[in-house]
Short mmCIF file of C-alpha atoms and ligand atoms in Angstrom, two decimals:
data_model
loop_
_atom_site.label_atom_id
_atom_site.label_comp_id
_atom_site.label_asym_id
_atom_site.label_seq_id
_atom_site.Cartn_x
_atom_site.Cartn_y
_atom_site.Cartn_z
CA UNK A 1 16.25 -96.26 69.48
CA UNK A 2 18.53 -97.47 66.97
CA UNK A 3 20.75 -100.51 67.68
CA UNK A 4 23.68 -97.74 67.05
CA UNK A 5 22.05 -95.38 69.63
CA UNK A 6 22.02 -98.17 71.99
CA UNK A 7 25.34 -99.04 71.75
CA UNK A 8 26.48 -95.31 72.20
CA UNK A 9 24.50 -95.30 75.18
CA UNK A 10 26.26 -98.23 76.28
CA UNK A 11 29.83 -97.19 75.99
CA UNK A 12 29.13 -94.13 76.51
CA UNK A 13 27.87 -95.10 80.70
CA UNK A 14 30.79 -97.40 80.61
CA UNK A 15 32.79 -94.34 80.70
CA UNK A 16 30.87 -92.61 82.99
CA UNK A 17 31.26 -95.66 85.25
CA UNK A 18 34.98 -96.13 84.46
CA UNK A 19 35.08 -92.12 85.39
CA UNK A 20 34.18 -92.74 88.75
CA UNK A 21 35.05 -95.36 90.36
CA UNK A 22 38.16 -93.52 92.22
CA UNK A 23 35.20 -92.54 93.85
CA UNK A 24 34.59 -95.99 95.39
CA UNK A 25 38.02 -96.67 95.67
CA UNK A 26 38.54 -93.61 97.97
CA UNK A 27 35.31 -93.46 100.68
CA UNK A 28 36.65 -97.07 101.49
CA UNK A 29 35.73 -97.48 105.95
CA UNK A 30 36.44 -99.72 108.82
CA UNK A 31 33.28 -97.13 110.49
CA UNK A 32 29.64 -99.23 110.62
CA UNK A 33 28.51 -95.91 108.86
CA UNK A 34 28.22 -95.41 105.17
CA UNK A 35 30.78 -92.52 103.79
CA UNK A 36 28.46 -90.58 101.86
CA UNK A 37 30.48 -88.08 99.37
CA UNK A 38 29.66 -84.34 99.49
CA UNK A 39 29.20 -83.24 95.82
CA UNK A 40 32.15 -80.97 96.30
CA UNK A 41 34.68 -83.24 97.39
CA UNK A 42 33.79 -86.11 94.81
CA UNK A 43 35.06 -83.40 92.40
CA UNK A 44 37.81 -83.26 94.47
CA UNK A 45 38.45 -86.79 94.80
CA UNK A 46 38.24 -87.07 90.75
CA UNK A 47 40.19 -84.30 90.72
CA UNK A 48 43.79 -85.61 92.58
CA UNK A 49 43.59 -89.58 92.40
CA UNK A 50 45.52 -89.44 89.84
CA UNK A 51 48.60 -87.52 91.64
CA UNK A 52 48.02 -90.30 94.90
CA UNK A 53 47.80 -93.21 92.42
CA UNK A 54 51.45 -92.02 91.51
CA UNK A 55 53.05 -90.98 94.77
CA UNK A 56 51.52 -95.19 95.90
CA UNK A 57 53.96 -96.22 92.81
CA UNK A 58 55.89 -93.79 93.63
CA UNK A 59 56.65 -94.89 97.60
CA UNK A 60 55.58 -98.37 97.61
CA UNK A 61 52.58 -97.00 100.08
CA UNK A 62 48.67 -98.25 101.20
CA UNK A 63 46.21 -95.51 101.18
CA UNK A 64 44.59 -96.02 103.59
CA UNK A 65 42.38 -92.48 103.92
CA UNK A 66 41.02 -90.26 101.30
CA UNK A 67 37.24 -89.58 101.21
CA UNK A 68 35.62 -88.91 105.64
CA UNK A 69 32.26 -88.02 105.71
CA UNK A 70 31.64 -85.02 109.01
CA UNK A 71 30.00 -88.30 110.84
CA UNK A 72 33.11 -91.25 109.82
CA UNK A 73 36.11 -88.26 109.98
CA UNK A 74 33.96 -87.93 113.81
CA UNK A 75 33.63 -92.04 114.50
CA UNK A 76 37.64 -91.84 114.05
CA UNK A 77 38.68 -88.48 115.32
CA UNK A 78 40.06 -86.77 113.37
CA UNK A 79 39.00 -82.64 113.91
CA UNK A 80 36.88 -81.19 112.71
CA UNK A 81 37.89 -79.43 109.34
CA UNK A 82 39.48 -82.27 108.44
CA UNK A 83 40.53 -81.69 104.28
CA UNK A 84 39.98 -85.57 104.16
CA UNK A 85 35.83 -83.96 104.83
CA UNK A 86 36.30 -82.41 101.76
CA UNK A 87 37.59 -84.75 99.73
CA UNK A 88 41.38 -82.95 99.48
CA UNK A 89 43.72 -84.28 101.30
CA UNK A 90 45.04 -88.41 101.28
CA UNK A 91 47.25 -90.80 104.12
CA UNK A 92 49.70 -93.19 102.89
CA UNK A 93 51.10 -95.45 104.67
CA UNK A 94 54.79 -96.84 103.17
CA UNK A 95 55.90 -100.23 103.04
CA UNK A 96 59.28 -99.64 103.10
CA UNK A 97 61.62 -97.67 104.38
CA UNK A 98 59.54 -94.88 106.13
CA UNK A 99 62.06 -92.20 106.23
CA UNK A 100 63.36 -92.73 102.52
CA UNK A 101 59.26 -92.59 101.55
CA UNK A 102 59.52 -88.80 103.53
CA UNK A 103 61.62 -87.74 101.70
CA UNK A 104 61.28 -88.84 98.68
CA UNK A 105 58.01 -87.81 98.14
CA UNK A 106 58.39 -84.57 99.82
CA UNK A 107 60.56 -84.17 96.99
CA UNK A 108 58.30 -84.86 94.12
CA UNK A 109 55.57 -82.24 95.78
CA UNK A 110 58.67 -80.27 95.64
CA UNK A 111 59.71 -80.89 92.19
CA UNK A 112 55.75 -79.29 91.31
CA UNK A 113 54.30 -83.35 90.39
CA UNK A 114 51.76 -83.84 93.33
CA UNK A 115 49.46 -81.88 92.69
CA UNK A 116 48.37 -77.93 94.67
CA UNK A 117 49.77 -79.33 97.46
CA UNK A 118 49.06 -77.11 100.49
CA UNK A 119 49.99 -79.20 103.26
CA UNK A 120 52.89 -82.34 104.00
CA UNK A 121 52.52 -83.82 106.86
CA UNK A 122 54.68 -86.98 108.32
CA UNK A 123 52.71 -88.54 110.81
CA UNK A 124 56.05 -89.94 113.05
CA UNK A 125 54.71 -90.86 115.84
CA UNK A 126 51.80 -92.98 113.36
CA UNK A 127 53.44 -93.90 110.28
CA UNK A 128 51.72 -91.75 108.06
CA UNK A 129 52.05 -89.68 105.55
CA UNK A 130 49.66 -87.22 105.30
CA UNK A 131 49.42 -85.01 102.48
CA UNK A 132 46.31 -81.59 102.63
CA UNK A 133 45.31 -79.80 98.82
CA UNK A 134 44.21 -76.58 97.74
CA UNK A 135 41.04 -76.18 96.75
CA UNK A 136 39.03 -75.24 93.63
CA UNK A 137 42.49 -74.90 90.97
CA UNK A 138 44.10 -72.68 94.32
CA UNK A 139 47.64 -73.41 94.13
CA UNK A 140 49.53 -72.35 96.88
CA UNK A 141 53.53 -72.92 99.14
CA UNK A 142 53.44 -75.70 100.85
CA UNK A 143 54.13 -76.26 104.15
CA UNK A 144 55.55 -78.53 105.82
CA UNK A 145 55.14 -80.54 109.52
CA UNK A 146 55.57 -83.29 111.53
CA UNK A 147 53.43 -84.42 113.70
CA UNK A 148 55.33 -86.07 116.51
CA UNK A 149 51.84 -86.71 118.94
CA UNK A 150 48.12 -86.22 118.47
CA UNK A 151 47.69 -82.62 117.50
CA UNK A 152 51.67 -81.73 117.96
CA UNK A 153 52.84 -80.68 115.11
CA UNK A 154 56.36 -78.95 114.48
CA UNK A 155 58.33 -78.04 111.84
CA UNK A 156 59.43 -81.16 109.05
CA UNK A 157 63.36 -81.03 109.38
CA UNK A 158 65.17 -82.45 106.15
CA UNK A 159 65.22 -86.41 107.28
ZN1 ZN B 1 45.82 -87.27 106.94
#
């Protein structure tokens, strides 16, 4: 390979590594097993993470969970069909006023700035905001729920 070829190859490799960085950020788990991506979950995370970065700034929140392999999901007690196992869900915990964060993020979803959201769930008993997404470029209406206890949902009132 010529020097130019090596340089171009290195640049392309660098760009690829940079493009794949979010994958490392979004499969973290406190469980003692590997949280290995499926190909489709990795693609979903790569196509959606910019919305999550945006929300994180907007509501000053920590992202506490994104991708969970079926094994990790079972260990944390997630429902079997969880969008987290498909790379189609994100959990936020706001640092400040939790209800204000719910209002602000809901408005952002309603304005269409959070991507193809399918479910907006305020898990009020844990202070977690969960967004689930439509797969494969699909869109549709958003379901707004409050989960007030494990497995117990009701329509989310306007806070
Ligand atoms: Zn969640």
